[in-house]
Tab-separated table of C-alpha atoms and ligand atoms in Angstrom:
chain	number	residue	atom	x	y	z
R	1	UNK	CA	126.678	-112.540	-144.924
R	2	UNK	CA	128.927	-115.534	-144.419
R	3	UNK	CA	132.412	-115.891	-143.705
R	4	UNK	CA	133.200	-115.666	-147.638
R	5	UNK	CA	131.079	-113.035	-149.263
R	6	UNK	CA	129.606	-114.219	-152.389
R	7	UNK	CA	129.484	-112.058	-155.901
R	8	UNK	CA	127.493	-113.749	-158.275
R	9	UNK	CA	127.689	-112.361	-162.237
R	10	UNK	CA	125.055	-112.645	-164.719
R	11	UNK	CA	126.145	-112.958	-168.127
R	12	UNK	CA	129.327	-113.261	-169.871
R	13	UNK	CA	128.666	-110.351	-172.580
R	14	UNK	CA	131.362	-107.145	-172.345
R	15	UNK	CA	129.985	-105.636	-168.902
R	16	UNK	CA	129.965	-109.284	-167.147
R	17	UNK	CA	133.643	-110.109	-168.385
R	18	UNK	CA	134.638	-106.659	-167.297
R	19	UNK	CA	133.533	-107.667	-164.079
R	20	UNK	CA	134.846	-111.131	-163.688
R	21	UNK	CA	138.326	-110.210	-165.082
R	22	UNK	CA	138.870	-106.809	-162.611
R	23	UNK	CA	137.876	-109.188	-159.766
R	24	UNK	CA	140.219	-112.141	-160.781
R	25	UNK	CA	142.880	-109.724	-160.845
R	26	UNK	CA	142.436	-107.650	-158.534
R	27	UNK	CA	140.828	-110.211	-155.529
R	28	UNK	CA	142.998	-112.150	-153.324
R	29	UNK	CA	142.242	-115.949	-153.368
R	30	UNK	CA	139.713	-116.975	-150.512
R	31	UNK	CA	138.772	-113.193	-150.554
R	32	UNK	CA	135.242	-114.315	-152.235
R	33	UNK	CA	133.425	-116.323	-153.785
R	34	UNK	CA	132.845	-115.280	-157.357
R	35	UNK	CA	130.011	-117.250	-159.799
R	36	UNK	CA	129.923	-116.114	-163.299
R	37	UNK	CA	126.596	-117.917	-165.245
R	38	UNK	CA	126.082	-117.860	-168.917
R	39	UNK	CA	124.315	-120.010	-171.077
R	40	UNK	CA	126.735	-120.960	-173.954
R	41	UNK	CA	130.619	-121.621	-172.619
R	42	UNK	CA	131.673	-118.760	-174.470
R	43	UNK	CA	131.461	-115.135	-175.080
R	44	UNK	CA	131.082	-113.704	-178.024
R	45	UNK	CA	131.901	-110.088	-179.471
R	46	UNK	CA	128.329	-109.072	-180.307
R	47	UNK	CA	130.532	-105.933	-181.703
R	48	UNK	CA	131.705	-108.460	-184.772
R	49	UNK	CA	128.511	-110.446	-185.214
R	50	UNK	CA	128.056	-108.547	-188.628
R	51	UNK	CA	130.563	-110.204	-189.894
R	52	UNK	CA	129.457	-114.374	-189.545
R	53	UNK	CA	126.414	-113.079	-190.083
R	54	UNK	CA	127.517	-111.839	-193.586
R	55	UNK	CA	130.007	-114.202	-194.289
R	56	UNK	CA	132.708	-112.330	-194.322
R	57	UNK	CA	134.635	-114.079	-191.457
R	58	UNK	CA	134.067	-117.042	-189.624
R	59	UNK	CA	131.999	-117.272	-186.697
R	60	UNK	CA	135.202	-118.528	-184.702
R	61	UNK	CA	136.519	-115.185	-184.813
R	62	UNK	CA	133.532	-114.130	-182.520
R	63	UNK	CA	133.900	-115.796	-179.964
R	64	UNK	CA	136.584	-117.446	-176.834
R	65	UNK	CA	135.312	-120.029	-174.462
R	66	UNK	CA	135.181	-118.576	-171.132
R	67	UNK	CA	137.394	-121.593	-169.331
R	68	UNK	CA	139.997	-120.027	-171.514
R	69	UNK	CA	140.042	-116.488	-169.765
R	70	UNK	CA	138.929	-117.195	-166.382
R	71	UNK	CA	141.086	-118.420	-163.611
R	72	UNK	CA	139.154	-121.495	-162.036
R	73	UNK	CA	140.775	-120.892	-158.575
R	74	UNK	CA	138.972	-116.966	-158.349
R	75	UNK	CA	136.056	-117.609	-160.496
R	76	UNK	CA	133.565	-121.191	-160.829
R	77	UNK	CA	132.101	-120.783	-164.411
R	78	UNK	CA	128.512	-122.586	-164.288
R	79	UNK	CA	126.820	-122.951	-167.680
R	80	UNK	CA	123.536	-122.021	-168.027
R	81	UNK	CA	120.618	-120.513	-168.352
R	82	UNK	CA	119.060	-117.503	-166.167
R	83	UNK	CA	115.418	-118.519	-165.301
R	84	UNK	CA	114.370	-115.899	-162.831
R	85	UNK	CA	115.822	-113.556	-160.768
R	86	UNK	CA	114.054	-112.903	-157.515
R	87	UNK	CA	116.371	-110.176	-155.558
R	88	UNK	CA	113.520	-109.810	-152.023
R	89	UNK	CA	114.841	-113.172	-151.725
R	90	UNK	CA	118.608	-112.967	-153.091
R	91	UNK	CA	117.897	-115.878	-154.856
R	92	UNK	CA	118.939	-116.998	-159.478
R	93	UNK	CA	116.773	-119.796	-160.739
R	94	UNK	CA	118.564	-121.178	-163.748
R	95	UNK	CA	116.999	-124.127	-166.205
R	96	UNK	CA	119.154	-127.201	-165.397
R	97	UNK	CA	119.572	-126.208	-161.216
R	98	UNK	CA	117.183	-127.252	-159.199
R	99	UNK	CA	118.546	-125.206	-156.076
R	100	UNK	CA	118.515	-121.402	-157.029
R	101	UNK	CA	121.787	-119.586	-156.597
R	102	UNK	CA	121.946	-117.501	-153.567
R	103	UNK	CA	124.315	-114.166	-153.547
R	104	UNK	CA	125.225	-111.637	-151.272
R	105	UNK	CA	125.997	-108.966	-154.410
R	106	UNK	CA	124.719	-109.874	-157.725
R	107	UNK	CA	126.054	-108.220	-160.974
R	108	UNK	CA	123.428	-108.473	-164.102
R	109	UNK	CA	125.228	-107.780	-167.113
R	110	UNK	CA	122.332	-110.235	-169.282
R	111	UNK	CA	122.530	-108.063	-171.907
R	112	UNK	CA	119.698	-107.438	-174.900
R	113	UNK	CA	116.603	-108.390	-176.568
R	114	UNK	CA	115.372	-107.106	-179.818
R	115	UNK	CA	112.868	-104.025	-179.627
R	116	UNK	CA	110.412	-104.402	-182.438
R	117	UNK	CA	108.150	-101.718	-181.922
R	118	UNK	CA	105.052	-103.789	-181.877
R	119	UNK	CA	105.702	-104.003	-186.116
R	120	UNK	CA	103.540	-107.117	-187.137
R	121	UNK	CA	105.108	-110.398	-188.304
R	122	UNK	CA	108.706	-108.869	-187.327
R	123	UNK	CA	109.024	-111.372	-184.760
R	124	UNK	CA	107.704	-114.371	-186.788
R	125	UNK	CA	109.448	-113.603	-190.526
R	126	UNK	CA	112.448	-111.781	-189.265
R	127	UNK	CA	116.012	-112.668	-188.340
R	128	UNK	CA	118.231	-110.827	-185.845
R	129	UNK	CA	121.842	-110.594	-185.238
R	130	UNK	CA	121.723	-111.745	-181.777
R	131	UNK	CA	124.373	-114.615	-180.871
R	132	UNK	CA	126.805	-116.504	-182.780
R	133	UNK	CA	123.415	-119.450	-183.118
R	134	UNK	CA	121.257	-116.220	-184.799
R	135	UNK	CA	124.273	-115.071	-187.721
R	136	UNK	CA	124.890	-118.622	-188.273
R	137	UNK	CA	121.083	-119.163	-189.379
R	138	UNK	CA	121.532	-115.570	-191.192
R	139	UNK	CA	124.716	-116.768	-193.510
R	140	UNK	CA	123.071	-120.114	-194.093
R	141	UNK	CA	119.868	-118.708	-194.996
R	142	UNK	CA	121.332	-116.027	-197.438
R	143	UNK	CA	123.722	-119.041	-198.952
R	144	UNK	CA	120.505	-121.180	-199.088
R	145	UNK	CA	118.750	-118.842	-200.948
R	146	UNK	CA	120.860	-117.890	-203.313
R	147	UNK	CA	121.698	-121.560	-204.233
R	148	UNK	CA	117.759	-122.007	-204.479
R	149	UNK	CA	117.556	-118.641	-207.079
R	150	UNK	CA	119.515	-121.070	-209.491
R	151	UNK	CA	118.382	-123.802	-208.765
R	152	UNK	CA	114.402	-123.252	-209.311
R	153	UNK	CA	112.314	-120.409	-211.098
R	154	UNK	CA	114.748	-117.353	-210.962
R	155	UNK	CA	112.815	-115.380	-208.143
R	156	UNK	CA	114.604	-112.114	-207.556
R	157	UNK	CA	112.795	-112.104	-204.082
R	158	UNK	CA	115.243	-115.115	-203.262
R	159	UNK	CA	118.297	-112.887	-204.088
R	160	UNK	CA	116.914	-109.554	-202.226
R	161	UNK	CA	118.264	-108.912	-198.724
R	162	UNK	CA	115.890	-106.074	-196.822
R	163	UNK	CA	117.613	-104.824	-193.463
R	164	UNK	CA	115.461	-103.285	-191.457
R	165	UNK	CA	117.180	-100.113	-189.304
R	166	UNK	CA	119.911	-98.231	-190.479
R	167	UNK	CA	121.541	-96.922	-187.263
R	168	UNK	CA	124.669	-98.755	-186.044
R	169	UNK	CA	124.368	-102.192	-186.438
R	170	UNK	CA	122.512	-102.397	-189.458
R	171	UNK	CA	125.040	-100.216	-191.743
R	172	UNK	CA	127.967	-102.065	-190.338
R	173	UNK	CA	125.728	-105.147	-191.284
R	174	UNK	CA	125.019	-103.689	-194.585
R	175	UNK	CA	128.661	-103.116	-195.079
R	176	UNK	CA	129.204	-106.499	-194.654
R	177	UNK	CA	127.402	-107.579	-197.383
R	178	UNK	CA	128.039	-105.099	-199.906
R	179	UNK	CA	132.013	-107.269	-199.316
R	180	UNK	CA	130.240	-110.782	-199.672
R	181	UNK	CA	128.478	-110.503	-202.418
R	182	UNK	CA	131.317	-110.042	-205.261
R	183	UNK	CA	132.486	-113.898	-204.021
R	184	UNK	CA	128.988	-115.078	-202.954
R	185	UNK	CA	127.603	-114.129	-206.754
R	186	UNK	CA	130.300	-115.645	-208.274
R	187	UNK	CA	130.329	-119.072	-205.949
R	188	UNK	CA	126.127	-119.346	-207.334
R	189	UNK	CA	126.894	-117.728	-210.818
R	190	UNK	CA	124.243	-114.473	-210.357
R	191	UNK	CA	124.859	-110.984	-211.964
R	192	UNK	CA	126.035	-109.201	-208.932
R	193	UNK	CA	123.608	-106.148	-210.459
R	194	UNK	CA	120.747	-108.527	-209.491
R	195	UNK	CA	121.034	-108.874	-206.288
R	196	UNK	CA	118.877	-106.001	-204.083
R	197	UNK	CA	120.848	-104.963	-200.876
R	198	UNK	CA	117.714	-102.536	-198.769
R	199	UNK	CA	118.284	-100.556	-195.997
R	200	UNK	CA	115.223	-98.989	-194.660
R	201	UNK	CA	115.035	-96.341	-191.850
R	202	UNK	CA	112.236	-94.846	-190.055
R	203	UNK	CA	114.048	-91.832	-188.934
R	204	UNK	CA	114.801	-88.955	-191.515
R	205	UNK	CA	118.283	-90.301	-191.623
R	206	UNK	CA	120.618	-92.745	-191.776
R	207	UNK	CA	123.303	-93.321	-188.699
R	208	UNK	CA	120.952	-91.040	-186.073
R	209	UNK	CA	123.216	-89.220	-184.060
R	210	UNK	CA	126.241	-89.566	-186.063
R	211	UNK	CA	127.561	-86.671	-187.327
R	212	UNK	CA	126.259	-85.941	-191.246
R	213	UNK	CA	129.617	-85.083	-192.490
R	214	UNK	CA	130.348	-88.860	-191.350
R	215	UNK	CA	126.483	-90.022	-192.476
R	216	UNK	CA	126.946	-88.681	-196.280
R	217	UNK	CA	130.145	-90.483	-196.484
R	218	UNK	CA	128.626	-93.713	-194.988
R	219	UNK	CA	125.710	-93.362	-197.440
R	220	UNK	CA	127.471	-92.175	-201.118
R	221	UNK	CA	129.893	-94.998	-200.441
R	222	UNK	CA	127.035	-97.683	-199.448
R	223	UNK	CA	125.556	-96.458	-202.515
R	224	UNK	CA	128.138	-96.308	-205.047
R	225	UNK	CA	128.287	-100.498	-204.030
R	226	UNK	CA	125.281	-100.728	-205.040
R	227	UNK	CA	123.003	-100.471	-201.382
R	228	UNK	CA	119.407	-98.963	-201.892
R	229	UNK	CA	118.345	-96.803	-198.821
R	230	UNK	CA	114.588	-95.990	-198.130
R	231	UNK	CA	114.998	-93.490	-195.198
R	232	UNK	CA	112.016	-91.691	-193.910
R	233	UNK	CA	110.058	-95.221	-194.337
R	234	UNK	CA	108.671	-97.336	-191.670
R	235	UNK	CA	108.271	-100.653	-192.026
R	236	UNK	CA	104.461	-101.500	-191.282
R	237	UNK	CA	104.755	-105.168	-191.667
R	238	UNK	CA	106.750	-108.613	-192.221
R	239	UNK	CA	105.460	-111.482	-193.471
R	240	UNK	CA	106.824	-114.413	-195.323
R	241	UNK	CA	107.025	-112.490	-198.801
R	242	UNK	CA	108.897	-109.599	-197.158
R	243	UNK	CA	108.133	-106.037	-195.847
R	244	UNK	CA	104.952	-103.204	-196.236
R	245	UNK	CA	106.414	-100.159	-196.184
R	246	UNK	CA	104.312	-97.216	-194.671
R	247	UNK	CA	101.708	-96.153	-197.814
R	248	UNK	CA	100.874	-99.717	-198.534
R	249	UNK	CA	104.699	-100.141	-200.755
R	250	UNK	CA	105.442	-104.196	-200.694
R	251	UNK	CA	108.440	-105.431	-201.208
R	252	UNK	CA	109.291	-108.883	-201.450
R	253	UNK	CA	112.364	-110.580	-199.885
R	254	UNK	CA	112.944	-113.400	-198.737
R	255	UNK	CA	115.959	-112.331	-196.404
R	256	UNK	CA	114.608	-109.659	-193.766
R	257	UNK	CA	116.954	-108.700	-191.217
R	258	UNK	CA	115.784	-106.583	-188.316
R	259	UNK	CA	118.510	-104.474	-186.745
R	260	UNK	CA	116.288	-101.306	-185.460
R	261	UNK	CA	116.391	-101.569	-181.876
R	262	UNK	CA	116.961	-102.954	-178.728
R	263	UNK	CA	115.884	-103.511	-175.337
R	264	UNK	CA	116.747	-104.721	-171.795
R	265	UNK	CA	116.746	-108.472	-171.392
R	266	UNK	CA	113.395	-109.715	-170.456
R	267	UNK	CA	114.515	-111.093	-167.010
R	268	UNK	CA	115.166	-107.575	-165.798
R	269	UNK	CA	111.192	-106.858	-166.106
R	270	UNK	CA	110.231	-109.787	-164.923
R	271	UNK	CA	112.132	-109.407	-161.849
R	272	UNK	CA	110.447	-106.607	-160.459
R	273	UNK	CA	112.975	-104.041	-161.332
R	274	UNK	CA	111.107	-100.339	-162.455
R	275	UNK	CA	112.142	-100.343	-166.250
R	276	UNK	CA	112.446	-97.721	-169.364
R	277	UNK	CA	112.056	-100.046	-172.703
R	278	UNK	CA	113.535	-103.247	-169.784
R	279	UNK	CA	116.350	-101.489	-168.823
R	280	UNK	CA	116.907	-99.831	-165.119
R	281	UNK	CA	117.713	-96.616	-164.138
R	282	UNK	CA	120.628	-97.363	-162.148
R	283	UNK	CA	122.208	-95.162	-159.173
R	284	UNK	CA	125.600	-93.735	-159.519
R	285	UNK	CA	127.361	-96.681	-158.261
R	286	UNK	CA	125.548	-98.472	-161.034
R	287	UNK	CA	122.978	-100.554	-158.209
R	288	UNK	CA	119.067	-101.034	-158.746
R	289	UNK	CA	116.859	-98.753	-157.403
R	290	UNK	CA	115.991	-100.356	-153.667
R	291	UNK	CA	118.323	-103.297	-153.575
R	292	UNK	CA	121.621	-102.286	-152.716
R	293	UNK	CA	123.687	-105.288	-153.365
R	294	UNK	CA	122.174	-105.651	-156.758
R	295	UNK	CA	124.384	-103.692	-160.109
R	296	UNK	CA	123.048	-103.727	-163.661
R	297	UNK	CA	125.388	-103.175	-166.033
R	298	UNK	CA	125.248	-102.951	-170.220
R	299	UNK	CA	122.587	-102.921	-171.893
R	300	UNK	CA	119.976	-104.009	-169.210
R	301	UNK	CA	121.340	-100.467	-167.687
R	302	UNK	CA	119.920	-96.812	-167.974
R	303	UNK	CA	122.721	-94.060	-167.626
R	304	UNK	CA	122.165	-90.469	-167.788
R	305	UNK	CA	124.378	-88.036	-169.283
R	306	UNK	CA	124.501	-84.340	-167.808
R	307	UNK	CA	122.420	-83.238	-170.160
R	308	UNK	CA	119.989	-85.453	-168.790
R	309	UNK	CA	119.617	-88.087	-172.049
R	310	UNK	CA	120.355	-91.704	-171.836
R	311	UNK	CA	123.495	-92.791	-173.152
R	312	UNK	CA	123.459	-95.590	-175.610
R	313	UNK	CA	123.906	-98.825	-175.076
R	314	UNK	CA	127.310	-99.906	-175.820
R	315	UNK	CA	129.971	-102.260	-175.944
R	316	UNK	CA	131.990	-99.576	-174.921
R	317	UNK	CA	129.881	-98.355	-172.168
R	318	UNK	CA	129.214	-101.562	-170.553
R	319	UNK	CA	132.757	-102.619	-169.882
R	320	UNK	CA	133.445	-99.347	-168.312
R	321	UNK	CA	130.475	-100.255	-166.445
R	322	UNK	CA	132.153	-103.705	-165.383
R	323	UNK	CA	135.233	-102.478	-164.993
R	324	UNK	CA	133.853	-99.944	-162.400
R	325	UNK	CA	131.316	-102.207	-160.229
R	326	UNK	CA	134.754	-105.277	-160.319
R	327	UNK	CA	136.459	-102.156	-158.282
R	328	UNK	CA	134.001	-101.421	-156.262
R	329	UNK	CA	132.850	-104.882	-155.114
R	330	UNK	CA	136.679	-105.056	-154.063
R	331	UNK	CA	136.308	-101.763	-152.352
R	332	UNK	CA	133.327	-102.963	-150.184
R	333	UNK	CA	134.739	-106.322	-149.310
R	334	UNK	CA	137.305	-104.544	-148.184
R	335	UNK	CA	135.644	-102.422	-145.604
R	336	UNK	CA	136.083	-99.296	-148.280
R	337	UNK	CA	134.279	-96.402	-149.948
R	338	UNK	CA	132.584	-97.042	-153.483
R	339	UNK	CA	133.320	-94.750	-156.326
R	340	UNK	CA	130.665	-92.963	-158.940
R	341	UNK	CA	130.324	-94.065	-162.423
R	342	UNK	CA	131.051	-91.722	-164.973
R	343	UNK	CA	131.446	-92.683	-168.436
R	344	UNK	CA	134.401	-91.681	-170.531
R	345	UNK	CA	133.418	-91.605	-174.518
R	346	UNK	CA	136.964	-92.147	-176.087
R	347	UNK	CA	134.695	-92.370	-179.796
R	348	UNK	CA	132.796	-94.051	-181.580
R	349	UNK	CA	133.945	-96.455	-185.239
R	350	UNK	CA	131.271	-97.669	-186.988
R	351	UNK	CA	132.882	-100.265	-190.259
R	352	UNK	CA	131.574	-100.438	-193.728
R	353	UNK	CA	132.909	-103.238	-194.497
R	354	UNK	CA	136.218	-104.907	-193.757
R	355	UNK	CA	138.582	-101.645	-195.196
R	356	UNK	CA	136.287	-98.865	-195.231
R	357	UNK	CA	134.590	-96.917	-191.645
R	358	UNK	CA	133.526	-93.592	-190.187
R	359	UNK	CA	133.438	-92.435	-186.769
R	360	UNK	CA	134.643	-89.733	-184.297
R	361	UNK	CA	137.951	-90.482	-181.911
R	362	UNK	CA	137.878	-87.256	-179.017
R	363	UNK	CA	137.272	-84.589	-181.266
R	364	UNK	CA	138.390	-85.684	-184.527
R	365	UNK	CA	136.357	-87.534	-187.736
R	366	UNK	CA	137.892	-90.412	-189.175
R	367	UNK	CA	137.627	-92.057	-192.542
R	368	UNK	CA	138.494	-94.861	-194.732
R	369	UNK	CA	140.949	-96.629	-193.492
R	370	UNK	CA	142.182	-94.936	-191.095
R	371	UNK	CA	138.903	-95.490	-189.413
R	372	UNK	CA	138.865	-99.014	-190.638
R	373	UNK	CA	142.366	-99.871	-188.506
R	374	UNK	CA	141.574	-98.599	-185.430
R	375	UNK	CA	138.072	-100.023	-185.477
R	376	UNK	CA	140.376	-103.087	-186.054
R	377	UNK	CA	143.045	-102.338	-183.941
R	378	UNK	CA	139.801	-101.440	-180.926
R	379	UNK	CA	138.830	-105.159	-181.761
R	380	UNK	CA	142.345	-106.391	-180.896
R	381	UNK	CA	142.728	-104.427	-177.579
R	382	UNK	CA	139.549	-106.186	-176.286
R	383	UNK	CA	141.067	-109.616	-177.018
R	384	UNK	CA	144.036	-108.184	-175.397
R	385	UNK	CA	142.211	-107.076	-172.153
R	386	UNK	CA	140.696	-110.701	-171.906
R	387	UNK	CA	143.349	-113.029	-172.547
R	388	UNK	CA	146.442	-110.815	-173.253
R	389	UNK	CA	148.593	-111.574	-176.347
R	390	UNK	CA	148.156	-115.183	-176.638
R	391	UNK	CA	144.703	-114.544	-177.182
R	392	UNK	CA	145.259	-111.897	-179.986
R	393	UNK	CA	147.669	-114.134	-181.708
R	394	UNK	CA	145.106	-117.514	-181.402
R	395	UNK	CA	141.680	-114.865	-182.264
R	396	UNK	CA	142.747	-111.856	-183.807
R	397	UNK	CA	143.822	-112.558	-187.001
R	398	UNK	CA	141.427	-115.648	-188.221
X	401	FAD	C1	126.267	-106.118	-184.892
X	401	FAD	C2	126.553	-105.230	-183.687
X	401	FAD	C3	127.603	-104.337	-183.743
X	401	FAD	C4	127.899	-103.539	-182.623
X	401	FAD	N1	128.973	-102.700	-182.708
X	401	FAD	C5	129.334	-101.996	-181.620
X	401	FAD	C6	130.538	-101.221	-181.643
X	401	FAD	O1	131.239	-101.157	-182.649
X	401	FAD	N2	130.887	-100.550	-180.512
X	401	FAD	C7	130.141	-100.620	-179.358
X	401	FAD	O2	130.550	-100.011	-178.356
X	401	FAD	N3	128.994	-101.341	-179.299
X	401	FAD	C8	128.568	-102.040	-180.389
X	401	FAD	N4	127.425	-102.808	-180.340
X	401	FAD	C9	126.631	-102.854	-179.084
X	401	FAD	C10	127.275	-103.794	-178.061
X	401	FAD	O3	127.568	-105.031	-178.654
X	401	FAD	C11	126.396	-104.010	-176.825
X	401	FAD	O4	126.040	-102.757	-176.291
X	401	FAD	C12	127.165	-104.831	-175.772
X	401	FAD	O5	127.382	-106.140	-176.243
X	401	FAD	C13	126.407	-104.883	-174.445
X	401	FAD	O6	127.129	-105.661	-173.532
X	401	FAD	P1	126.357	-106.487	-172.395
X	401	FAD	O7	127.402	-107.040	-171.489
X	401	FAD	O8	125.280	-105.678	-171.796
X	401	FAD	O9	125.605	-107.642	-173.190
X	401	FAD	P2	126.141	-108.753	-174.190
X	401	FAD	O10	127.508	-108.436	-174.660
X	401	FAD	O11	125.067	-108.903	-175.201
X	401	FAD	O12	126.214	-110.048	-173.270
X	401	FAD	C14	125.101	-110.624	-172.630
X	401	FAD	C15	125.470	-112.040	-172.237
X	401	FAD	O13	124.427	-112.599	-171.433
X	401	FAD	C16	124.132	-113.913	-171.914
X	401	FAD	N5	122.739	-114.208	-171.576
X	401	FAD	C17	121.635	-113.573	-172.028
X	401	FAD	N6	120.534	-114.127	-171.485
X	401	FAD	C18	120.943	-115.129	-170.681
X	401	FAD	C19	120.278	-116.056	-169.831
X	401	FAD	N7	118.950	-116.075	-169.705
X	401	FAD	N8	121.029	-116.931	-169.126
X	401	FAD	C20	122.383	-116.945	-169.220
X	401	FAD	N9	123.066	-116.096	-170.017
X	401	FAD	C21	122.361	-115.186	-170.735
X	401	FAD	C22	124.376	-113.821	-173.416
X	401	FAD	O14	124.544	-115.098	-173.977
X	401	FAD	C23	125.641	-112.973	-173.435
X	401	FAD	O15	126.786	-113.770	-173.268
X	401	FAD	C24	127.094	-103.617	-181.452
X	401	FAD	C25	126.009	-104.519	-181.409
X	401	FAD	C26	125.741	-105.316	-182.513
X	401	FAD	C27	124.591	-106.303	-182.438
């Protein structure tokens, strides 16, 4: 190691942000040498992608550019893309670098890739709500299609939206729409009753996991606006007409959203790492198995409760995550002791919509909107944690 030991972070999602923001406050200048790489200038809250994608706030509201929350004298911001990572050699390729990056600790917080499950055509005919680039194309394409329902042969396939997996992300997403559509019907003149809003789950219910007090009341009021659920009912197939339902059941739409799964960024196989569905089975200090100056945080991470089952991947996980490794890089550079990782569930909100939620806080069950402020009120404190209040005055209330 040189004079100045160097930490570079992959990723700007919530577990590499974590990182960079416990090191810039907590490092001394000229302590280290700290590289944080993502591909876009900004991070976005992949918590609140729902929304663009529905069109029920603006894209802007998803997102800060990095330059505005990092200090440039603790941390160099370099934009782009990961190529490869090759740790035997301690060595980042990225796209537009010709050098690789060298590191004496690397953090890999590269986040997610959709998990398809090997259904056919998902890849091809599907969209995902993946980045601020992905909802963008989702809005548009909804918008697109509803404008082309009046302006050719009334198809109702144009004006039926199929979202494929009803666990977290796709009932918030579904909430989303169910708000949309009273404006978006009126802005292309369709019967809102026409309009098909599908939520299909393989698993015999909807939310798994949740608790079902929470899961009926997420489902009577999803239905009551209208949302058809087909739980129970794999998809088979996705092709340009829509989705084939387990049995041989078509159904044709030309909006199919997959939400049903994720998995570790590619770049985590591909670097050699041992991998469950491309994430790692970190040690306690959150470091890959064999390389001790390499962490893997968020979603590329495995973590193990003490029952001995994985914990999901959150938001909320990986910036404990972040949080945790930021300390302990400061602890090592110091000459000091590193500290476990033990993840601290303060609950879980999942929205339906922008005034309606569920979700569990400790022990207790929230609903309505009570649910629906804190889940809003969660949003705020992360804005607050990355750029304090000017942040949540400029973001927080677009
Ligand atoms: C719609 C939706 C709603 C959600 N709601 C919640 C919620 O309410 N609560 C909750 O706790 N969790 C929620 N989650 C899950 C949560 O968003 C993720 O678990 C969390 O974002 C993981 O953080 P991360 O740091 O691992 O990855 P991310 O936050 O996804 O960040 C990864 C970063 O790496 C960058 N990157 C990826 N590949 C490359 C590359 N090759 N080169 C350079 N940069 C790259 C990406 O651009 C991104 O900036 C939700 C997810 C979705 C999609």
């Amino acid at each position: 190691m040189g004079e100045k030991p160097k930490i570079v972070v992959l990723g700007a999602g919530y577990s590499g942000m974590m990182t960079i923001i416990g090191l810039q406050k907590q490092l001394q200048y000229n302590e280290a040498e700290v590289i944080l790489v993502n591909q876009h200038p900004y991070h976005y809250f992949t918590t609140k992608l729902h929304e663009p994608a529905a069109g029920t706030r603006h894209h802007e509201a998803a997102r800060v550019l990095i330059e505005q929350v990092i200090d440039p004298r603790k941390v160099t911001f370099i934009q782009d893309k990961v190529k490869g990572i090759r740790p035997q050699d301690k060595q980042v390729d990225l796209v537009n670098r010709e050098e690789p990056l060298t590191y004496d600790y690397l953090v890999i917080g590269l986040g997610s890739a959709p998990e398809t499950f090997g259904i056919r055509g998902l890849k091809e005919n599907a969209f995902f709500i993946r980045n601020i680039d992905s909802v963008r194309m989702i809005r548009e394409h909804i918008e697109y299609m509803f404008a082309k329902y009046r302006n050719e042969e009334q198809r109702d396939e144009y004006i039926t939206i199929v979202v494929g997996g009803a666990g977290f992300t796709g009932v918030e997403f579904v909430g989303e729409l169910v708000d949309r559509m009273p404006s978006l019907c009126r802005e292309f003149d369709i019967p809102r009753e026409k309009v098909r809003l599908i939520s299909i789950e393989a698993a015999p219910t909807v939310l798994p996991g949740f608790d079902p007090e929470l899961v009926q009341y997420a489902v009577k009021y999803l239905e009551e606006q209208g949302v058809e659920f087909r739980i129970n009912t794999p998809i088979e197939q996705c092709d340009e007409d829509g989705v084939t339902l387990k049995g041989g059941e078509e159904i044709k739409a030309a909006t199919v959203v997959w939400t049903g799964g994720v998995r570790g960024n590619r770049l985590i196989e591909e670097a050699g790492f041992e991998t469950m569905r491309g994430r790692v089975k970190v040690d306690e200090y959150l470091r890959a198995p064999g390389y001790e100056e390499v962490f893997i945080i968020g979603d590329c991470s495995l973590v193990f409760n003490d029952e001995g089952r994985p914990y999901p991947p959150t938001a909320q996980i990986a910036s404990q995550q972040g949080s945790k490794v930021a300390k302990n890089l400061i602890s090592l550079l110091r000459g000091g002791e590193m500290q476990p990782f033990r993840f601290d569930l303060k609950g879980t909100l999942a929205s339906l919509g922008r005034h309606n939620a569920i979700g569990v806080i400790g022990k207790r069950k929230v609903f309505g909107s009570t649910a629906s402020f804190l889940k809003r009120a969660n949003d705020l404190r992360w804005l607050y944690i990355l750029g304090g209040v000017p942040l949540v005055l400029r973001k927080g209330f677009i």
